[in-house]
Coordinates of C-alpha atoms in Angstrom, one line a residue:
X1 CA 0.4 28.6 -12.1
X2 CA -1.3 28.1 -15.1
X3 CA -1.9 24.6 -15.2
X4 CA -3.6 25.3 -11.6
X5 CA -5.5 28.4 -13.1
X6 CA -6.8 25.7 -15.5
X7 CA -8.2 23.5 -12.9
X8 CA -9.6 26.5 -11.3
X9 CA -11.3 27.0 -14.3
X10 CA -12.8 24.2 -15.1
X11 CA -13.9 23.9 -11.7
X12 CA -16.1 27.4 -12.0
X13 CA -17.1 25.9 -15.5
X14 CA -18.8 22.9 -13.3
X15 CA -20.7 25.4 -11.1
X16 CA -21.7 27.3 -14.9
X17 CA -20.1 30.2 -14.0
X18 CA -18.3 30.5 -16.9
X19 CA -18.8 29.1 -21.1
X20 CA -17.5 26.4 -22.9
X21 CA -14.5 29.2 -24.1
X22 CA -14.0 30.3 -20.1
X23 CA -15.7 33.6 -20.8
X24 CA -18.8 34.8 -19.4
X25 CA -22.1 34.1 -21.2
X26 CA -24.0 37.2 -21.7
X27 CA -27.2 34.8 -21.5
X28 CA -26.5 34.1 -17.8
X29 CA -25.1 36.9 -16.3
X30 CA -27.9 37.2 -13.9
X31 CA -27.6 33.8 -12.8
X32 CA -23.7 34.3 -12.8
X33 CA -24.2 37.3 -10.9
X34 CA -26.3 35.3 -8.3
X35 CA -23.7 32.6 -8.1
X36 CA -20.6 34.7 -7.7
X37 CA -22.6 36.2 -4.7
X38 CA -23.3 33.2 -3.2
X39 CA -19.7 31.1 -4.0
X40 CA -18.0 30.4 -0.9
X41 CA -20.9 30.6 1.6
X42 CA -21.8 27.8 3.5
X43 CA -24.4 25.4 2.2
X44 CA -27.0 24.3 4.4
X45 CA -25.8 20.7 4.1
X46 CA -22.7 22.4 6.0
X47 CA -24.4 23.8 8.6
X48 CA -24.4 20.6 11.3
X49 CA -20.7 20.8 11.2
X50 CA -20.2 24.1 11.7
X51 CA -22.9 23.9 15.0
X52 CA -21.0 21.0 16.3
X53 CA -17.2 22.0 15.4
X54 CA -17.1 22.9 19.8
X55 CA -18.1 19.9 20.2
X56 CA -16.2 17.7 17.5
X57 CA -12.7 20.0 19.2
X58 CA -13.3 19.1 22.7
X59 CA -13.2 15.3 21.9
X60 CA -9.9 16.0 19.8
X61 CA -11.0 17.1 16.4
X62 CA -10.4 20.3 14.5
X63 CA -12.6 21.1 11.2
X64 CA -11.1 23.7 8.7
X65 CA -11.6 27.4 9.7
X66 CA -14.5 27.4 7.4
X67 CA -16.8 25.6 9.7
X68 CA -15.9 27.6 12.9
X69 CA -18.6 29.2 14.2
X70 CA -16.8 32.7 13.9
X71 CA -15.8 32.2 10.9
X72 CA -15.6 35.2 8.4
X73 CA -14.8 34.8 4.8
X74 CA -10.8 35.1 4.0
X75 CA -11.8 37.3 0.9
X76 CA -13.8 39.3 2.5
X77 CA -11.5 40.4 5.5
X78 CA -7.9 40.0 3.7
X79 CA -9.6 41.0 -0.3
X80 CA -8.3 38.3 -1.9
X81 CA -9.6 36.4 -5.0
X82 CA -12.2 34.1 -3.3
X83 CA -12.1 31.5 -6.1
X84 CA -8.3 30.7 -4.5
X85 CA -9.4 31.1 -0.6
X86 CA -8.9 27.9 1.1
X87 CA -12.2 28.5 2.9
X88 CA -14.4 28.6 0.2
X89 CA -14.4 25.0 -0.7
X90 CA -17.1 23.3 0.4
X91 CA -18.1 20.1 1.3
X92 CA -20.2 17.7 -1.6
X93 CA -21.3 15.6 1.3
X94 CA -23.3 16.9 4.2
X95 CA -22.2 13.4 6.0
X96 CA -18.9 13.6 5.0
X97 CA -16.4 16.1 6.2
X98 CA -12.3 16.0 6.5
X99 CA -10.4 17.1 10.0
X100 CA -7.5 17.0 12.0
X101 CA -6.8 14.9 14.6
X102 CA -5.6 17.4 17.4
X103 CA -3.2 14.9 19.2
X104 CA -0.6 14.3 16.3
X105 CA -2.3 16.5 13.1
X106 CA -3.1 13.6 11.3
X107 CA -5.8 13.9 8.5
X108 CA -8.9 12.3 8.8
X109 CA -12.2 11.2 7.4
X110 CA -15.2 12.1 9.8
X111 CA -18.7 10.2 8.7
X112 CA -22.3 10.9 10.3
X113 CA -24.2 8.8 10.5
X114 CA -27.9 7.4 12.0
X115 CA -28.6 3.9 13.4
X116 CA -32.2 4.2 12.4
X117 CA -29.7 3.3 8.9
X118 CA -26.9 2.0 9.5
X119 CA -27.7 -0.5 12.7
X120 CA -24.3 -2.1 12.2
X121 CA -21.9 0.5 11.7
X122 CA -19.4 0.8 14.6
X123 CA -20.1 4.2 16.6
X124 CA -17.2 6.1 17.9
X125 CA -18.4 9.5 18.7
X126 CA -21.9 9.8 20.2
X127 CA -23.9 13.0 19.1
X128 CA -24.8 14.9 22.4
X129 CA -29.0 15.5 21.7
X130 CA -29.4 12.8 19.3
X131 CA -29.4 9.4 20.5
X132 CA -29.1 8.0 16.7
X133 CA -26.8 10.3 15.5
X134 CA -22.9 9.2 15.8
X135 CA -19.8 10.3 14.3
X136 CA -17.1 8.0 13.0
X137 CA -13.5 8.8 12.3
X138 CA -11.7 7.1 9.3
X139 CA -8.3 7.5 8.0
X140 CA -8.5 9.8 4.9
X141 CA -8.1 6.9 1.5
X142 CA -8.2 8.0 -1.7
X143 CA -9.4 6.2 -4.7
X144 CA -6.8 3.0 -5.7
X145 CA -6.4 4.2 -8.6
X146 CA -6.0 8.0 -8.4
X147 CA -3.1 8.5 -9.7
X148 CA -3.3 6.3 -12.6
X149 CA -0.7 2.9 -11.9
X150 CA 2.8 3.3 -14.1
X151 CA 3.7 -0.3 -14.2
X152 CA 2.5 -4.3 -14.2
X153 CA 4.6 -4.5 -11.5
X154 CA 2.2 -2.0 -9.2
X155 CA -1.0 -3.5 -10.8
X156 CA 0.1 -6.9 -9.5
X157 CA 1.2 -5.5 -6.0
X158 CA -2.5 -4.2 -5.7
X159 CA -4.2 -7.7 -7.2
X160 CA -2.2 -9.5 -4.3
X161 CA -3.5 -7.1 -1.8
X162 CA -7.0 -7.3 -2.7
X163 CA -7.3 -11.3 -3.4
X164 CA -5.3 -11.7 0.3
X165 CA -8.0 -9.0 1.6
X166 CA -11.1 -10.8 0.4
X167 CA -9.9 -13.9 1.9
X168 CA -8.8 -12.2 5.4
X169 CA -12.8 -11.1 4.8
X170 CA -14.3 -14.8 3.8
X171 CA -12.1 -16.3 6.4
X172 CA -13.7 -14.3 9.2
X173 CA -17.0 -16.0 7.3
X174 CA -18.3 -12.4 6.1
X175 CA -19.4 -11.1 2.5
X176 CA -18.8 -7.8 1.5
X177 CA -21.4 -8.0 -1.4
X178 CA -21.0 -4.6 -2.7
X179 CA -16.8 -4.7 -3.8
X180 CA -16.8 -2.6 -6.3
X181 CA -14.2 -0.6 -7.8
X182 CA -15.1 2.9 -5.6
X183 CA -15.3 0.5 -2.7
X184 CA -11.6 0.0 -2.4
X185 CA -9.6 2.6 -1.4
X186 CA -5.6 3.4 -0.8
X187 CA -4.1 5.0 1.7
X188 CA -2.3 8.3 0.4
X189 CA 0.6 8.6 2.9
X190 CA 3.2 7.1 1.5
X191 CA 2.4 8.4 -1.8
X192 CA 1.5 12.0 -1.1
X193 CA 3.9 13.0 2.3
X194 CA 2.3 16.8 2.4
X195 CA -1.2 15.2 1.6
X196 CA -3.5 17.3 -0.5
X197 CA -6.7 19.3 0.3
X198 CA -9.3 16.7 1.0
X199 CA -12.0 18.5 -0.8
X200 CA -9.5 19.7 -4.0
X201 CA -7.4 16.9 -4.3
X202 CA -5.3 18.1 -6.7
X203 CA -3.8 20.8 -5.5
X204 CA -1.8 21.6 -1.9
X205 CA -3.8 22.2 1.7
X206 CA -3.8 25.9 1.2
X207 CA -4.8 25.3 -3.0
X208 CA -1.9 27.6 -4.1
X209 CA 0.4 24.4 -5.8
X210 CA 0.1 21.4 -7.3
X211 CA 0.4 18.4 -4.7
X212 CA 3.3 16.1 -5.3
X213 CA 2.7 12.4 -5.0
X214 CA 5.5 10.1 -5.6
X215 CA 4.8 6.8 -7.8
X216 CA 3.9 3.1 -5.9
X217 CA 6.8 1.5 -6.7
X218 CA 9.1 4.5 -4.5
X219 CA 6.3 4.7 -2.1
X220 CA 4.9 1.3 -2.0
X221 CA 1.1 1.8 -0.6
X222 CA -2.2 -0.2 0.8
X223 CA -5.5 -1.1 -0.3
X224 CA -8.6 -1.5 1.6
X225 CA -11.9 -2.3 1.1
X226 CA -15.0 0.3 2.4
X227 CA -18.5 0.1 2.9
X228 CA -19.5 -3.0 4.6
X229 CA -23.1 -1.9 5.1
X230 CA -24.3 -4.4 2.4
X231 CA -21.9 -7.3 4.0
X232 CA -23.3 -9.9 6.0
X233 CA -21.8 -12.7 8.3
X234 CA -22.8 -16.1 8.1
X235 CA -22.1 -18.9 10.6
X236 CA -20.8 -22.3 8.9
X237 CA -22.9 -24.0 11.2
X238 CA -25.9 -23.1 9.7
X239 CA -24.7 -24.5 6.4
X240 CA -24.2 -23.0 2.9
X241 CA -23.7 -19.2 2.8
X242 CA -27.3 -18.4 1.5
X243 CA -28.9 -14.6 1.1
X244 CA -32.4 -15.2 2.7
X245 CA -34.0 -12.5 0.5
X246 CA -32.5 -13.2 -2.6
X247 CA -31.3 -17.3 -2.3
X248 CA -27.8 -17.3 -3.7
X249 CA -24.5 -18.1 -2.6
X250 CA -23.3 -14.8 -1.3
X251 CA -19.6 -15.5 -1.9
X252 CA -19.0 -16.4 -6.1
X253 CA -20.6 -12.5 -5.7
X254 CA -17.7 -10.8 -4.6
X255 CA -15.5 -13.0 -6.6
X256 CA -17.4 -11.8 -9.5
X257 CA -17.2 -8.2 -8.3
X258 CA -13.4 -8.3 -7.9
X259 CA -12.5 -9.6 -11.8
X260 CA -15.1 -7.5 -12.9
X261 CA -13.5 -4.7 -11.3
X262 CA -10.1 -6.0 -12.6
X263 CA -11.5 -6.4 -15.9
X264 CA -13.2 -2.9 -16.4
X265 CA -10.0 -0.9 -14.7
X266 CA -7.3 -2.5 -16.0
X267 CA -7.7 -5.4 -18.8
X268 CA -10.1 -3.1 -21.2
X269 CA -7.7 0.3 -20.4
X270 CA -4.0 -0.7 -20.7
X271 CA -2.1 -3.2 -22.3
X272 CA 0.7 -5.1 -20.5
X273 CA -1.5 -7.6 -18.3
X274 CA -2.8 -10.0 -20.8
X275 CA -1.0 -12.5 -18.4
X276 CA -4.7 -11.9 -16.1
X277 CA -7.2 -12.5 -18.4
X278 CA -7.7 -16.4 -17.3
X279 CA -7.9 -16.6 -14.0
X280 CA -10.6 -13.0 -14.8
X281 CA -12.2 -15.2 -17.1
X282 CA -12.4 -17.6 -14.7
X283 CA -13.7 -15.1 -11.8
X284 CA -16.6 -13.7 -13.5
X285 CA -18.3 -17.1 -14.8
X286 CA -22.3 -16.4 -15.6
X287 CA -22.7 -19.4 -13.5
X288 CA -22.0 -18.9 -9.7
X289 CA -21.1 -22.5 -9.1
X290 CA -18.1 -22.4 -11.5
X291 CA -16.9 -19.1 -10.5
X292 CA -13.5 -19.6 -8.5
X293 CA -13.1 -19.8 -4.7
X294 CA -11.0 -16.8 -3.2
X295 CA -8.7 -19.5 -2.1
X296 CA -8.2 -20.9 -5.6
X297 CA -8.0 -17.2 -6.8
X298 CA -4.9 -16.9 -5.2
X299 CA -3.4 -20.2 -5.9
X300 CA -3.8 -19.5 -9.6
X301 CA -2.4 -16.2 -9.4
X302 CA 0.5 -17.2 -7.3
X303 CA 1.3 -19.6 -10.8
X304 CA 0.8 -16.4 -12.3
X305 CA 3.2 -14.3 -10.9
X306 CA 6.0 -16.8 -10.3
X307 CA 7.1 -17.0 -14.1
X308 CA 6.7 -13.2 -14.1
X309 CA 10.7 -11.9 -15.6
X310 CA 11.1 -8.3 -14.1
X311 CA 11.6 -6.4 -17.1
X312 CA 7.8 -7.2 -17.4
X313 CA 6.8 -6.3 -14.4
X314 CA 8.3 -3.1 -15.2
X315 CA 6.8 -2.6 -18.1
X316 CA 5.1 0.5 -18.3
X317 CA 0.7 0.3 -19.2
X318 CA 0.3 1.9 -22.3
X319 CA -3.7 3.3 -22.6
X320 CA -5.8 2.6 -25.9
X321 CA -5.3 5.3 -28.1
X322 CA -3.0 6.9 -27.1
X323 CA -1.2 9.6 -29.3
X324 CA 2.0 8.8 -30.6
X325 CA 3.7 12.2 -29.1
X326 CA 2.3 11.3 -25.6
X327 CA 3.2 7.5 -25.7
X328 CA 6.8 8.8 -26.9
X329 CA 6.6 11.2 -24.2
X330 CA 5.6 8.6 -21.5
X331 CA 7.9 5.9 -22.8
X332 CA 11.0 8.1 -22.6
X333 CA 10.1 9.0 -18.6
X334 CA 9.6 5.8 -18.1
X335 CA 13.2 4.2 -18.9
X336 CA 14.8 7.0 -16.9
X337 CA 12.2 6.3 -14.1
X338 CA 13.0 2.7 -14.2
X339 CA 16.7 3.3 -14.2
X340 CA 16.4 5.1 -11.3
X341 CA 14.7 2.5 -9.6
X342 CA 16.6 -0.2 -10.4
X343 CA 20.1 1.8 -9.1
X344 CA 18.0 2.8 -6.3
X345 CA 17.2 -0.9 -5.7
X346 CA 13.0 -0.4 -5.0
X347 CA 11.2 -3.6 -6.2
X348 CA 9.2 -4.2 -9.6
X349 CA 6.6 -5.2 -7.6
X350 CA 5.7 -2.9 -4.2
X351 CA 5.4 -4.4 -1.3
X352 CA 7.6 -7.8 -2.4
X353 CA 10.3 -8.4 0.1
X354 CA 13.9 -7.2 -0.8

């Protein structure tokens, strides 16, 4: 409870409802006194859900009680703290908004969107009285790497999965052009069985625990890549794989995006997989034309993991300075982690076949 108490904490700090010592400044009582009035109550971003929440339940979608349209305020008919109400959690995005698919309660991502924007985007729920406006329904991801990765082993699990991906993606002659690192996501499943609050992620559906995730190498996961509304496709027939607007081959960019994203995340905040820097090196070349093909990418690599002994792909990623209690701390789970795993006979790397 208290390590929750700190979250909520620091979460009222963000909204400057409380000081840098978690007491009340004097100097902002009025404004704190305005905000405490107002915390909970729906936003006006929120207010398109909550007129369309019929709507969104008829073609098989429930939103959270919060954005019923008889929806009263838990604290205010049950007097309970309203800083730990489930329904006072808003949404950050108004086009953004989690639900339940009604059929078999599975948890998903629901997106508005316009085509007067987003031409291309696939439709899949049409808005009633606006013609532009549609609704998609996602699976709910989660950042790839939310919780942090334990292990090499992992790390290389989710390189294979995203070099195999961007080829899948060039094969099909498309460019994603915008890969970054908050354009690949995970699927949380496997990892998190009770999920999480979509809005709160660290802390259970109803916010009153801490939600349990298991590690990727007991709950091996997947990657995906998101937000194709930069991506173009190009037909071979046409010739080289030019951007009209700015001429450049659009490919050796997502190349460069990937070990960039490799390089940032992983090479410059852990130790333990030196063994990437090359083919990294290789991937993010100043000049397009020697930058690697996604196809060589995972030639090299496939060199890279052979050799690859698995008491180094168990190998736990130590983080740059690191204190020498916490690194003790983390090493010593870690051995009894990996005996665990090895008795229990789940792979170094996720995903490899037994």
């Amino acid at each position: 409870m208290e390590l929750i108490d700190g979250i909520l904490t620091n979460c009222h700090r963000q909204h400057g409802q409380l000081d840098a010592e978690g007491s009340e400044a004097p100097h902002r009582m009025r404004m704190l006194k305005s905000r405490t009035t107002t915390y909970g109550r729906l936003k006006e971003h929120e207010l398109w859900w909550r007129d369309h929440q019929p709507w969104l339940k008829e073609r098989g979608y429930q939103l959270r009680p919060r954005y019923h349209p008889d929806w009263k305020p838990s604290w205010e008919v049950e007097n309970v703290d309203r800083f730990r109400s489930e329904d006072a959690i808003s949404t950050l995005y108004g086009n953004l908004l989690d639900a339940t698919r009604v059929s078999d309660g599975t948890v998903v991502m629901l997106k508005r969107i316009s085509d007067e924007t987003h031409p291309y985007e696939l439709e899949v729920l049409d808005v009633p009285e606006k013609s532009h406006l549609h609704v998609l329904v996602m699976p709910l991801l989660r950042p790839f790497n939310d919780p942090h990765f334990e292990t090499a082993g992992e790390a290389v699990d989710y390189f294979q999965q995203v070099f195999e991906g961007m080829q899948f993606i060039h094969q099909c002659h498309v460019a994603h052009r915008d890969c970054m690192d908050f354009n690949i996501m995970m699927d949380p499943a496997p990892m998190y069985p009770n999920l999480y609050h979509p809005q709160h992620t660290l802390l259970t559906r109803d916010r009153k625990h801490l939600a349990k995730h298991y590690s990727r190498t007991r709950r091996p996961t997947k990657y995906y890549f998101i937000d194709f509304g930069l991506s173009g496709i190009y037909n071979p027939a046409d010739g080289p794989t030019i951007d009209r607007p700015t001429p450049h081959d659009v490919y050796p960019t997502d190349i460069y995006y990937i070990g960039n994203m490799i390089c940032e995340t992983f090479l410059q905040k852990c130790t333990g997989l030196e063994f990437m820097k090359p083919l990294v090196d290789d991937m993010v070349q100043d000049d397009p034309k020697k930058r690697l093909k996604i196809d060589e990418v995972l030639r090299r690599f496939a060199e890279i993991r052979r050799p690859l002994l698995w008491w180094r792909l168990r190998a736990h990623l130590v983080e740059p300075g690191e204190s020498g209690i916490r690194k003790a701390y983390r090493a010593t789970k870690h051995v009894f982690r990996t005996i665990r795993y090895i008795v229990t006979l789940h792979s170094a790397i996720p995903n490899a076949p037994k």
